[in-house]
JSON list of C-alpha atoms and ligand atoms in Angstrom, two decimals:
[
{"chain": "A", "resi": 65, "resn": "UNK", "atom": "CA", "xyz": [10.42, 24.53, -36.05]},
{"chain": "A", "resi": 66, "resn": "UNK", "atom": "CA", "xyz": [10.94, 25.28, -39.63]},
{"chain": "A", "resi": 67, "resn": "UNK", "atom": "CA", "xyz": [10.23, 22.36, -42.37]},
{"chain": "A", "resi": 68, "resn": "UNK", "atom": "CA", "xyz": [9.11, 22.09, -46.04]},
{"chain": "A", "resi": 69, "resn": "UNK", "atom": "CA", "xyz": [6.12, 20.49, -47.15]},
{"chain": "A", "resi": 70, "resn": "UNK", "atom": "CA", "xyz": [7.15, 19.51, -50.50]},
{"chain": "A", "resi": 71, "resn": "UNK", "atom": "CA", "xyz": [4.16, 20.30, -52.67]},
{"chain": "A", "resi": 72, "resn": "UNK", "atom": "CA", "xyz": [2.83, 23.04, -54.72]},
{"chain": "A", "resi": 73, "resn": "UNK", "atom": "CA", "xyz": [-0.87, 22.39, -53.85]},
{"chain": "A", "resi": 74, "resn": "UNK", "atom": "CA", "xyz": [-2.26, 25.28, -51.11]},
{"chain": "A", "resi": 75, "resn": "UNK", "atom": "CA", "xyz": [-4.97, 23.09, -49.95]},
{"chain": "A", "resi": 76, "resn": "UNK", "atom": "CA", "xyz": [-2.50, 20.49, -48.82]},
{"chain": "A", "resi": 77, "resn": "UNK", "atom": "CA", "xyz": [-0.52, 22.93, -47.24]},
{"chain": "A", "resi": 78, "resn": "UNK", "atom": "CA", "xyz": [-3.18, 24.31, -45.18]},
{"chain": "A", "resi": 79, "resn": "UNK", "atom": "CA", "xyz": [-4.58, 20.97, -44.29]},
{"chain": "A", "resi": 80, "resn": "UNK", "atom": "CA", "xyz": [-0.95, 19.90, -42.89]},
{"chain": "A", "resi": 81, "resn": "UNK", "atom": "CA", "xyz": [-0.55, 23.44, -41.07]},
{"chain": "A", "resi": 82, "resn": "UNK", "atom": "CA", "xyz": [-4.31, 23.22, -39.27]},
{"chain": "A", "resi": 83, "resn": "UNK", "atom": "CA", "xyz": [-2.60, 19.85, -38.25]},
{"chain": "A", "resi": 84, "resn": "UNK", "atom": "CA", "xyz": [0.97, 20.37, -37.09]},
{"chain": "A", "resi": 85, "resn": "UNK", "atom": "CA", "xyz": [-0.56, 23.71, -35.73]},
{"chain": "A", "resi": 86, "resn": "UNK", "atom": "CA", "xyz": [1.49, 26.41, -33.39]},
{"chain": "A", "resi": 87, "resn": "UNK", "atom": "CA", "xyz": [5.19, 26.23, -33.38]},
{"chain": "A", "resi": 88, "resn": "UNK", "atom": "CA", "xyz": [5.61, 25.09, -37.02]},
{"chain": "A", "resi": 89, "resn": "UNK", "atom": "CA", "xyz": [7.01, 27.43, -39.45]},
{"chain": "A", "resi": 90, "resn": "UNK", "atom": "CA", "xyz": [5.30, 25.54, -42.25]},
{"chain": "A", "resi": 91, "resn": "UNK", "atom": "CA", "xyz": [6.81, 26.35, -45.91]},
{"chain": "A", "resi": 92, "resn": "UNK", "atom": "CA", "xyz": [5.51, 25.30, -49.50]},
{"chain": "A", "resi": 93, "resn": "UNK", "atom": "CA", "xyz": [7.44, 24.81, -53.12]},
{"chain": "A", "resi": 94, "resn": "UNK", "atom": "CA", "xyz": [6.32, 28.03, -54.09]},
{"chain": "A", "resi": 95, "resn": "UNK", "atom": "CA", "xyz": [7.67, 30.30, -50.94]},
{"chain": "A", "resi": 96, "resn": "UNK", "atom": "CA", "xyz": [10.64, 28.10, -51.45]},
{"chain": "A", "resi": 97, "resn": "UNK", "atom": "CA", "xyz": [10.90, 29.21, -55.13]},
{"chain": "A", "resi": 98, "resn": "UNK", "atom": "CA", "xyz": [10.63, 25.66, -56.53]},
{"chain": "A", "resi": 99, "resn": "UNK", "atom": "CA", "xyz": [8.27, 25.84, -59.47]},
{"chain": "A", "resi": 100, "resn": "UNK", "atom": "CA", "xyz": [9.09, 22.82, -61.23]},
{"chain": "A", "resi": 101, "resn": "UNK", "atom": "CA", "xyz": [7.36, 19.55, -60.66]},
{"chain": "A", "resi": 102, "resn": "UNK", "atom": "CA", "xyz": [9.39, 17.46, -58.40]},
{"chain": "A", "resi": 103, "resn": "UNK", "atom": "CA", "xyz": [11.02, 14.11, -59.64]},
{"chain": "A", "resi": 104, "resn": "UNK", "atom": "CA", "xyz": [8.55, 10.77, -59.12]},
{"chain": "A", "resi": 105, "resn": "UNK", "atom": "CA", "xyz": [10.01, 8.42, -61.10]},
{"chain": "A", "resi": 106, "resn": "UNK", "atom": "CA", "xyz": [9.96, 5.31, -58.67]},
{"chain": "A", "resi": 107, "resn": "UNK", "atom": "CA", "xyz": [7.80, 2.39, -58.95]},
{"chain": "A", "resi": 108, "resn": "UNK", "atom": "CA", "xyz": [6.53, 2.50, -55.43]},
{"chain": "A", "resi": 109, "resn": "UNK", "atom": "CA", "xyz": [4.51, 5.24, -52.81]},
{"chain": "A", "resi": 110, "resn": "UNK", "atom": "CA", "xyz": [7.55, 4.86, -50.66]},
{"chain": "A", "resi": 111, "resn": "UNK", "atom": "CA", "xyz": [10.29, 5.71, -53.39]},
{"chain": "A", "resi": 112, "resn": "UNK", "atom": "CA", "xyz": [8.21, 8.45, -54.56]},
{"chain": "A", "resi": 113, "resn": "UNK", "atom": "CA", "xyz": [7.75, 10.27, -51.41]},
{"chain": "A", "resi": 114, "resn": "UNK", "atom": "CA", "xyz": [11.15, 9.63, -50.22]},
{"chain": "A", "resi": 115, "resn": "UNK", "atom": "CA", "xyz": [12.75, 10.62, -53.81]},
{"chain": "A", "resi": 116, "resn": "UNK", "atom": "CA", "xyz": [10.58, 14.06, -53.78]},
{"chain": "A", "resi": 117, "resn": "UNK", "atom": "CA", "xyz": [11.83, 15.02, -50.32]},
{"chain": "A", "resi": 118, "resn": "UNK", "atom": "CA", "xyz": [15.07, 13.87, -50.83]},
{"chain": "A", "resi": 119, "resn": "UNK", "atom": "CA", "xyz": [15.06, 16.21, -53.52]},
{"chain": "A", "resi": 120, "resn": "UNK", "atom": "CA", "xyz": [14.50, 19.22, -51.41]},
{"chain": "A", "resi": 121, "resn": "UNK", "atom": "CA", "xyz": [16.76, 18.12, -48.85]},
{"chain": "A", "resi": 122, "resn": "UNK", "atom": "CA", "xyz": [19.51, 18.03, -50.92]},
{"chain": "A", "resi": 123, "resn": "UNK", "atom": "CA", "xyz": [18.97, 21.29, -53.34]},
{"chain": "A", "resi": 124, "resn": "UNK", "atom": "CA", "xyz": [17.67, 23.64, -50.14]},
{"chain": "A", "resi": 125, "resn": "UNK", "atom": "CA", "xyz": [19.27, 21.83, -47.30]},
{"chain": "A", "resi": 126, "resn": "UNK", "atom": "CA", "xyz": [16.09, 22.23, -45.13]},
{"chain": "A", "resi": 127, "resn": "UNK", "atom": "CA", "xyz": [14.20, 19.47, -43.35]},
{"chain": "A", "resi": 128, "resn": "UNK", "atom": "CA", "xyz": [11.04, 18.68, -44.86]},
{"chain": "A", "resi": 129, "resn": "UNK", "atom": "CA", "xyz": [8.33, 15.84, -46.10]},
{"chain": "A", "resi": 130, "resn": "UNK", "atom": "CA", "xyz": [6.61, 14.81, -48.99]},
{"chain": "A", "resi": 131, "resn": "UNK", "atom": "CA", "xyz": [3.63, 12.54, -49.73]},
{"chain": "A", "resi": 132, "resn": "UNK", "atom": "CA", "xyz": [2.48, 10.30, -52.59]},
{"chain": "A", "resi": 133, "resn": "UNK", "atom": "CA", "xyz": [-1.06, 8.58, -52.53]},
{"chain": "A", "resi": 134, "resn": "UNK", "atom": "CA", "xyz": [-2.58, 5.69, -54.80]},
{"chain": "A", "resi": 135, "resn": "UNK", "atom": "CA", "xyz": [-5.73, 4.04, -54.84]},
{"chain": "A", "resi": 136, "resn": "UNK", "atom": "CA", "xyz": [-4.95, 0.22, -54.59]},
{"chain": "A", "resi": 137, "resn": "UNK", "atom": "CA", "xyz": [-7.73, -1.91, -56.02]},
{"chain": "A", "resi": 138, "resn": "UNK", "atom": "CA", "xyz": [-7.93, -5.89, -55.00]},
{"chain": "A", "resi": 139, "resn": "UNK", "atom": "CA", "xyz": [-9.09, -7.56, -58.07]},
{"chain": "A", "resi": 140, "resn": "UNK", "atom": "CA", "xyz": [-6.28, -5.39, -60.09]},
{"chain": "A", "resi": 141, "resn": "UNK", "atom": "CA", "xyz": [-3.68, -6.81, -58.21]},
{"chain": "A", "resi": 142, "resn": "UNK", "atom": "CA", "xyz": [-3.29, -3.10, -56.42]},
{"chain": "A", "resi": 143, "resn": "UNK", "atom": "CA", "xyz": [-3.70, -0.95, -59.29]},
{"chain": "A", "resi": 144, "resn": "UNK", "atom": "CA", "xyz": [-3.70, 1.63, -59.98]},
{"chain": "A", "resi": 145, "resn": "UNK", "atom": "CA", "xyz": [-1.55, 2.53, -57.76]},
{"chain": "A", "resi": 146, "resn": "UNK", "atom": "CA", "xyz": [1.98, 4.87, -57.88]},
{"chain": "A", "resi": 147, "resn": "UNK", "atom": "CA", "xyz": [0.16, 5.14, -61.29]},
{"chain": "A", "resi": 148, "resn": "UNK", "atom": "CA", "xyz": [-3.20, 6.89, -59.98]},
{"chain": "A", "resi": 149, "resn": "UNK", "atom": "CA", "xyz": [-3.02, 10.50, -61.38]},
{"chain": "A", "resi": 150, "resn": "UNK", "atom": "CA", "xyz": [-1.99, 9.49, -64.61]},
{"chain": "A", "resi": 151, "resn": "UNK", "atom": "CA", "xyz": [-4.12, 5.73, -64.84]},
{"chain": "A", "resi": 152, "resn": "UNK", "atom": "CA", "xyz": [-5.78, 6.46, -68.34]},
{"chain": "A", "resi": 153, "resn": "UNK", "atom": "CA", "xyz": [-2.52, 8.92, -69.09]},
{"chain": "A", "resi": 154, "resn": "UNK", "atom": "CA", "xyz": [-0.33, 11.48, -68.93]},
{"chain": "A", "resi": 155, "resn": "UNK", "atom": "CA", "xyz": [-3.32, 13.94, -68.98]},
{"chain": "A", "resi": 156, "resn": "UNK", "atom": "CA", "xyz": [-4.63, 13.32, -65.37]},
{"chain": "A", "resi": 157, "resn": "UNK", "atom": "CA", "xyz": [-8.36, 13.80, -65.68]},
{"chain": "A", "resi": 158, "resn": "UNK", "atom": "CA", "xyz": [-9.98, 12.32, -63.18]},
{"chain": "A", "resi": 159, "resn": "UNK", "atom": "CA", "xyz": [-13.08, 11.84, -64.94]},
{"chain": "A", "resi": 160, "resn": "UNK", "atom": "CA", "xyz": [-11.02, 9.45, -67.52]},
{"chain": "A", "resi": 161, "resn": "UNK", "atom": "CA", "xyz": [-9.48, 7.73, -65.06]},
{"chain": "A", "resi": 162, "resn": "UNK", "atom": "CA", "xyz": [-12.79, 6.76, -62.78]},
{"chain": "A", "resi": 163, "resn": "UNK", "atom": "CA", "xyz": [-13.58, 5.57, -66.31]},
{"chain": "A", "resi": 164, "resn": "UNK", "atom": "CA", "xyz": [-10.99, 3.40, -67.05]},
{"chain": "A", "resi": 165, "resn": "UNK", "atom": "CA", "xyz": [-11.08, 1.82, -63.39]},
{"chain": "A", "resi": 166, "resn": "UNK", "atom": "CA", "xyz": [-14.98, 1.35, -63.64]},
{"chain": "A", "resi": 167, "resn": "UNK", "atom": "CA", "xyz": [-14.40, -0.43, -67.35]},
{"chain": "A", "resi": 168, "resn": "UNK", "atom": "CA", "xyz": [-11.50, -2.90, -65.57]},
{"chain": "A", "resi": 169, "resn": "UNK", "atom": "CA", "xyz": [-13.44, -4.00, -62.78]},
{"chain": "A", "resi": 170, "resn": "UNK", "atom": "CA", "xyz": [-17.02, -4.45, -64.65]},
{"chain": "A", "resi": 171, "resn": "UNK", "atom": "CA", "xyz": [-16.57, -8.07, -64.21]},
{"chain": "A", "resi": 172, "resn": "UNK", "atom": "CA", "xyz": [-14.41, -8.84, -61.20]},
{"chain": "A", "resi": 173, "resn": "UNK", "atom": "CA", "xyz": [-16.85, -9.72, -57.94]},
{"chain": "A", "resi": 174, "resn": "UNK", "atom": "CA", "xyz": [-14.67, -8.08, -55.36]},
{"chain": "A", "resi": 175, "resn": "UNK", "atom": "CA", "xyz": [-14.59, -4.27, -55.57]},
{"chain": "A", "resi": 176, "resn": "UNK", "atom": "CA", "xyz": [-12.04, -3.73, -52.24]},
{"chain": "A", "resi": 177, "resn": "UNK", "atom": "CA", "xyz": [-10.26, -1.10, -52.61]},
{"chain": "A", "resi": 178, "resn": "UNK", "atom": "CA", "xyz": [-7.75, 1.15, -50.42]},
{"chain": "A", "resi": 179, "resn": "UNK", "atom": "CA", "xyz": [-6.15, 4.66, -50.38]},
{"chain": "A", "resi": 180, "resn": "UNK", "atom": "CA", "xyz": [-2.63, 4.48, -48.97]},
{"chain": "A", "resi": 181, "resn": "UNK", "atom": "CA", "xyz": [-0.89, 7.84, -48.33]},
{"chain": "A", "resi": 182, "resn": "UNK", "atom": "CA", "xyz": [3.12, 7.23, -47.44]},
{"chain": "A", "resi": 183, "resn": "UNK", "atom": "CA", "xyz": [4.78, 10.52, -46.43]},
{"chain": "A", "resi": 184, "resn": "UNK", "atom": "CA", "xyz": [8.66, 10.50, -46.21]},
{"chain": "A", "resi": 185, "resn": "UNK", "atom": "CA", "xyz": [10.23, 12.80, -43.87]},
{"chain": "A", "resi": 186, "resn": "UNK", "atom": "CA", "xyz": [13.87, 13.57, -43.93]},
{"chain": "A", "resi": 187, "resn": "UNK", "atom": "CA", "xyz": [15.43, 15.90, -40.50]},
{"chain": "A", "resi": 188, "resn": "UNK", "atom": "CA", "xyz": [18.83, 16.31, -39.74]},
{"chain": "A", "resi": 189, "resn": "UNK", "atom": "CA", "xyz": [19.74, 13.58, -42.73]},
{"chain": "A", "resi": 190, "resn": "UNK", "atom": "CA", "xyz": [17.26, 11.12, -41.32]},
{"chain": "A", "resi": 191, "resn": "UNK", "atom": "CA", "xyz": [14.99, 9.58, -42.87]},
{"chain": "A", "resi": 192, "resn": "UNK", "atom": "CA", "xyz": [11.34, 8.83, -41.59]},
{"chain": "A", "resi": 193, "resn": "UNK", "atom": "CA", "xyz": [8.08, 7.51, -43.48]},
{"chain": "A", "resi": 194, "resn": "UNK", "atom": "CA", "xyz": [4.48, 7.33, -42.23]},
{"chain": "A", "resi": 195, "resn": "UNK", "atom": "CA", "xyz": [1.61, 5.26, -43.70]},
{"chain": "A", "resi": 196, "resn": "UNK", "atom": "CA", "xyz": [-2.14, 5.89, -43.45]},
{"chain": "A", "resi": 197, "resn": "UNK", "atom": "CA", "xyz": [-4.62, 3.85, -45.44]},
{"chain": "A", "resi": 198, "resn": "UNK", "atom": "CA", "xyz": [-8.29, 3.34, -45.75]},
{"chain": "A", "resi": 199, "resn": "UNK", "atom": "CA", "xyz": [-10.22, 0.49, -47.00]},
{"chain": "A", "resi": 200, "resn": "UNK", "atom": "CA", "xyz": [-13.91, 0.40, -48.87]},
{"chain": "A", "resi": 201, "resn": "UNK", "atom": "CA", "xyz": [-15.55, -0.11, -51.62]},
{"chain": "A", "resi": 202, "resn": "UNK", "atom": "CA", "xyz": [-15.63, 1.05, -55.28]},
{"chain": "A", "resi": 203, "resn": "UNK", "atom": "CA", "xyz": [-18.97, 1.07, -56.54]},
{"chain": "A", "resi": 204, "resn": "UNK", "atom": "CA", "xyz": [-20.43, 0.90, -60.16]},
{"chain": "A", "resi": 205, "resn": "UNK", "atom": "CA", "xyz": [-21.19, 4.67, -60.78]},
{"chain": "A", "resi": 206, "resn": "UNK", "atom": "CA", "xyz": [-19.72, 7.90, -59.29]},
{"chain": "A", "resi": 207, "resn": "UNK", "atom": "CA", "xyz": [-21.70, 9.93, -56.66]},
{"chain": "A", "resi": 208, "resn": "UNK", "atom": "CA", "xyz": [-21.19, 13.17, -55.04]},
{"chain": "A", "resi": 209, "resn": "UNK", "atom": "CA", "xyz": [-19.58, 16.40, -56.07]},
{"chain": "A", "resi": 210, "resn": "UNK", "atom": "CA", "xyz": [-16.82, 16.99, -53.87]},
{"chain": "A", "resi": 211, "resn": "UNK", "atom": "CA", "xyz": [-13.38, 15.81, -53.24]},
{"chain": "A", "resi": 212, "resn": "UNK", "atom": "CA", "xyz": [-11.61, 15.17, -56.56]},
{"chain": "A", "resi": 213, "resn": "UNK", "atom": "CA", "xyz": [-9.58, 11.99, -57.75]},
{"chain": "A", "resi": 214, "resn": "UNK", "atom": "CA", "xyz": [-11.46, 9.02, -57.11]},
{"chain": "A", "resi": 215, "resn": "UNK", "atom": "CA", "xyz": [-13.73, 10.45, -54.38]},
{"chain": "A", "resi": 216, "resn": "UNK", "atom": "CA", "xyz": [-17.01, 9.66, -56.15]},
{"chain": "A", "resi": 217, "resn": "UNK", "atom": "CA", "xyz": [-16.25, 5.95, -56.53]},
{"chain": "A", "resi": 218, "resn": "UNK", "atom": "CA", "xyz": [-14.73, 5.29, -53.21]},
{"chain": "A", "resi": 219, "resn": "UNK", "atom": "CA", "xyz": [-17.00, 4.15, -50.55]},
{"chain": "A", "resi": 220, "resn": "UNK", "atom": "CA", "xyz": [-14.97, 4.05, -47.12]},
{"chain": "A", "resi": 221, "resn": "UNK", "atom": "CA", "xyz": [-15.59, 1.00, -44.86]},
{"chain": "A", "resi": 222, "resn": "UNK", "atom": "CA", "xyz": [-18.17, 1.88, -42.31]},
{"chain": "A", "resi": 223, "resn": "UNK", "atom": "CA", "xyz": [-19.81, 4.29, -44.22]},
{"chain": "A", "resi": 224, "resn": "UNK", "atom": "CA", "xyz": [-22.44, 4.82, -46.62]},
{"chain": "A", "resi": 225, "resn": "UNK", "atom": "CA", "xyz": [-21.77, 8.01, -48.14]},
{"chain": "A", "resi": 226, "resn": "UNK", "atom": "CA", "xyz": [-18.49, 8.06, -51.23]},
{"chain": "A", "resi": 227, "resn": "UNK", "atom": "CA", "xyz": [-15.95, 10.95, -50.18]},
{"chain": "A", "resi": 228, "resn": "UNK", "atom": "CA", "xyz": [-17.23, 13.02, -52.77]},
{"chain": "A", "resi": 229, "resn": "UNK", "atom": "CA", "xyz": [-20.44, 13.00, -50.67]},
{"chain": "A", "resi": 230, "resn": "UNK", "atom": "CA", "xyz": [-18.77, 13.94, -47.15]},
{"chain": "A", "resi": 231, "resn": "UNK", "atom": "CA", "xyz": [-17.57, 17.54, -46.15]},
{"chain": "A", "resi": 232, "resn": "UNK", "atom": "CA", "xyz": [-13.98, 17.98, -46.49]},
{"chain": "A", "resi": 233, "resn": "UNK", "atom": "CA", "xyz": [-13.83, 18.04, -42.60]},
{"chain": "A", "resi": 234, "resn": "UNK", "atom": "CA", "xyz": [-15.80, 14.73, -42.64]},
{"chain": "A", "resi": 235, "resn": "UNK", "atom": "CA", "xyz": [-13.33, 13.02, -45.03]},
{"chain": "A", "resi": 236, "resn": "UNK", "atom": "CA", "xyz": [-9.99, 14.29, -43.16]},
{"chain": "A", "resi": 237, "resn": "UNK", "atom": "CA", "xyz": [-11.03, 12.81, -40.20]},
{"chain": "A", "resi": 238, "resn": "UNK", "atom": "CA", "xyz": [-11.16, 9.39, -42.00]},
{"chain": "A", "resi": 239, "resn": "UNK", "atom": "CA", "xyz": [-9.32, 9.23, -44.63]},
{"chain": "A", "resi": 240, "resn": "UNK", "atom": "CA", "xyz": [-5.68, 8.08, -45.58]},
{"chain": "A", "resi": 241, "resn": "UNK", "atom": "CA", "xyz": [-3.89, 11.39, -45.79]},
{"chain": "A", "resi": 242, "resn": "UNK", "atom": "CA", "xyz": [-5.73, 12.59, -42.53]},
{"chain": "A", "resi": 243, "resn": "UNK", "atom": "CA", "xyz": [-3.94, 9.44, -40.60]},
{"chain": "A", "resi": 244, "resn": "UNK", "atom": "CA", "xyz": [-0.52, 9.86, -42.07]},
{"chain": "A", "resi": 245, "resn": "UNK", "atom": "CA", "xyz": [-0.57, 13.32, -41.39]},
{"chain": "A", "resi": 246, "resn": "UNK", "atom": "CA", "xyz": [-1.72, 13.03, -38.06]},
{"chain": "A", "resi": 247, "resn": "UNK", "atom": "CA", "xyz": [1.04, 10.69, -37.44]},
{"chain": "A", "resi": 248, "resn": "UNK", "atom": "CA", "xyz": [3.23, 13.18, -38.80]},
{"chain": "A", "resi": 249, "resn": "UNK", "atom": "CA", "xyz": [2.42, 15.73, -36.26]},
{"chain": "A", "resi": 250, "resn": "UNK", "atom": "CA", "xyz": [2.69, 13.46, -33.65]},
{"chain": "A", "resi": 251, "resn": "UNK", "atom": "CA", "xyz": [6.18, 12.58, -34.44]},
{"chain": "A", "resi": 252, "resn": "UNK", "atom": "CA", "xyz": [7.32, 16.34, -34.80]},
{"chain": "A", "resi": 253, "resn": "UNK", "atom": "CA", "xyz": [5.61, 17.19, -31.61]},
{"chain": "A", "resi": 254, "resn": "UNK", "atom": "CA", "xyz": [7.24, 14.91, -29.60]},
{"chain": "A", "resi": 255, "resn": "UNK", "atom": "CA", "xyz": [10.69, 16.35, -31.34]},
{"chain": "A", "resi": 256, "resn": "UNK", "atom": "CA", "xyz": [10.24, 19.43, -30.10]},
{"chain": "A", "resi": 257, "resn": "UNK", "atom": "CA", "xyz": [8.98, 18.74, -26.29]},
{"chain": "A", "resi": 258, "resn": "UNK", "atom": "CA", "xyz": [12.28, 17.02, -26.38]},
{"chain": "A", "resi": 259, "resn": "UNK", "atom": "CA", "xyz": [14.26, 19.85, -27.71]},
{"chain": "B", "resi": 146, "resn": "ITT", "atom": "P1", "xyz": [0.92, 16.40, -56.05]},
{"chain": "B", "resi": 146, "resn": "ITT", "atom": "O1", "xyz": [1.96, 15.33, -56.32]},
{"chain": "B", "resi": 146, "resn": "ITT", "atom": "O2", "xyz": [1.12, 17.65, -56.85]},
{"chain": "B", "resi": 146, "resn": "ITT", "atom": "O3", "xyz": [0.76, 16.71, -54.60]},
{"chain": "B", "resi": 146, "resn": "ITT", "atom": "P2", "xyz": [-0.99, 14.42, -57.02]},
{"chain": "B", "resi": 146, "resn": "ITT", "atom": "O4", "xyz": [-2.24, 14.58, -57.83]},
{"chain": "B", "resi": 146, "resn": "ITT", "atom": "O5", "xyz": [0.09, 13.56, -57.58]},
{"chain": "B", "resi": 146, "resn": "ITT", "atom": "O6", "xyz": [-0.49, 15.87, -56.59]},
{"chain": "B", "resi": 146, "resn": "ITT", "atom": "P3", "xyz": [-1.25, 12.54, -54.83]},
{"chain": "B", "resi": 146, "resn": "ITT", "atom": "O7", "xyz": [0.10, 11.93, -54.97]},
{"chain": "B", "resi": 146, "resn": "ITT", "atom": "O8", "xyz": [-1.70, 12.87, -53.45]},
{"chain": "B", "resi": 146, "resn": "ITT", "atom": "O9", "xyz": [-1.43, 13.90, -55.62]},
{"chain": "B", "resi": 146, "resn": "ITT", "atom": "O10", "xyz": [-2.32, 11.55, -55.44]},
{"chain": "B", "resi": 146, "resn": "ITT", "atom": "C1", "xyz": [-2.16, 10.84, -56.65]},
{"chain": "B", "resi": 146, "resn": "ITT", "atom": "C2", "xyz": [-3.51, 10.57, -57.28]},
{"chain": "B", "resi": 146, "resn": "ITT", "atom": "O11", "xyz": [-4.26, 9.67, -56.42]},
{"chain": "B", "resi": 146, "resn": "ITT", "atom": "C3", "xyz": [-4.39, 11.81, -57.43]},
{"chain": "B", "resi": 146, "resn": "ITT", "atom": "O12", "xyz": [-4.15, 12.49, -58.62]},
{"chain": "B", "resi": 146, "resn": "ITT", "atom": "C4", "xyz": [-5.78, 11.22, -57.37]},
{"chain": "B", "resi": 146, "resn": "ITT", "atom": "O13", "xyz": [-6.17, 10.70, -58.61]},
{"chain": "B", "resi": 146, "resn": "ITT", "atom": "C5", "xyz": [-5.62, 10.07, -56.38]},
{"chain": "B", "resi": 146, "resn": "ITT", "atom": "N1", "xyz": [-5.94, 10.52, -55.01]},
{"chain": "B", "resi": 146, "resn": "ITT", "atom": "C6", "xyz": [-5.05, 10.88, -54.05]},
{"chain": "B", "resi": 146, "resn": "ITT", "atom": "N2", "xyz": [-5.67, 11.23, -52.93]},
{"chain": "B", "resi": 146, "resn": "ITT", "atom": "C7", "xyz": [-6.98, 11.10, -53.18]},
{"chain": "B", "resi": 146, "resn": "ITT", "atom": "C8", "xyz": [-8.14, 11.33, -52.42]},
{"chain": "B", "resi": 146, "resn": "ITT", "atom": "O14", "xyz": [-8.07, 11.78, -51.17]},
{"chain": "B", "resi": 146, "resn": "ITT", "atom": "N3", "xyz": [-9.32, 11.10, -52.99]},
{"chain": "B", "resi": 146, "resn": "ITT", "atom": "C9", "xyz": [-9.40, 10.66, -54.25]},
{"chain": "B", "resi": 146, "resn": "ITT", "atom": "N4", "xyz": [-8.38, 10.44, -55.05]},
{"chain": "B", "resi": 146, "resn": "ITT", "atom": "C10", "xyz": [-7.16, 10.64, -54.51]}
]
């Protein structure tokens, strides 16, 4: 089965193939010769993901997904958000926006937080959307030096170690993308057993 994975980041792509696995014909932006950014002007992770794929759907005519993640933090009413990659501005630094997030909390008691991944799928014309989401903890100072984004904040439930402190293989396993994905691949696997 051919599909697009609408995004120009390789890691993602190769996390989603290992995934979906054999009998996927699994193609990026780039192979696609998309080098813009893609449209995500909506005010939710639903509209985003579904307005990125739709994208792609309707300028290549191929099936495909596309995701869109946000942290969502209790005590600021789910902030940041849709607004994640760009929470202390347009320059998406991560180190400004763990910043900014520790500043807004400093006095709020509860630090729950959770990463929601929604990826929209659109095959044949139809379209499909898959949630994954992990709750946790922010905590007062960053630790670790992996991941990226708000890894070294973000404490999953369960655990004791941040993201940033886990393997990559560790934090797929667990974390919000992992589970959407995985759903994902469920989904299209039981297309094509059908088929
Ligand atoms: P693309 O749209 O190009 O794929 P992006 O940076 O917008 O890249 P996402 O929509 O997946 O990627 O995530 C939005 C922001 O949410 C991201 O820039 C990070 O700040 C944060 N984020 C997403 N996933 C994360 C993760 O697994 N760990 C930490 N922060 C994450």
């Amino acid at each position: 089965m051919k599909i697009c994975f609408a995004t120009h980041n390789p890691n993602k792509l190769k996390e989603v193939g290992q995934i979906l696995g054999e009998g996927f014909e699994l193609i990026g932006l780039n192979e696609l010769g998309e080098n813009e950014e893609l449209p995500e002007n909506q005010k939710t992770l639903e509209g985003n993901s579904r307005e990125k794929a739709e994208y792609i759907y309707k300028k290549y005519g191929i099936d495909c997904f596309a995701d869109d993640t946000g942290l969502e933090v209790y005590a600021l009413d789910g902030e940041p958000g849709v607004y994640s990659a760009r929470y202390a501005g347009p320059g998406k630094h991560s180190r400004d926006n763990i910043a900014l997030l520790l500043e807004n909390l400093k006095d709020k008691e509860n630090k729950s937080a959770q990463f929601r991944t929604v990826i929209t799928l659109i095959k044949k014309g139809r379209v499909y959307q898959f949630e994954g989401v992990v709750t946790g903890i922010i905590i007062d100072a960053p630790r670790g030096k992996d991941g990226f984004g708000y890894d070294p904040v973000f404490i999953p439930k369960g655990f004791d170690q941040t993201f940033a402190e886990m393997s990559l293989g560790q934090k797929n396993e667990i974390s919000h993308r992992g589970l959407a994905i995985e759903k994902l691949a469920g989904f299209l696997k039981r297309k094509i057993k059908k088929n």
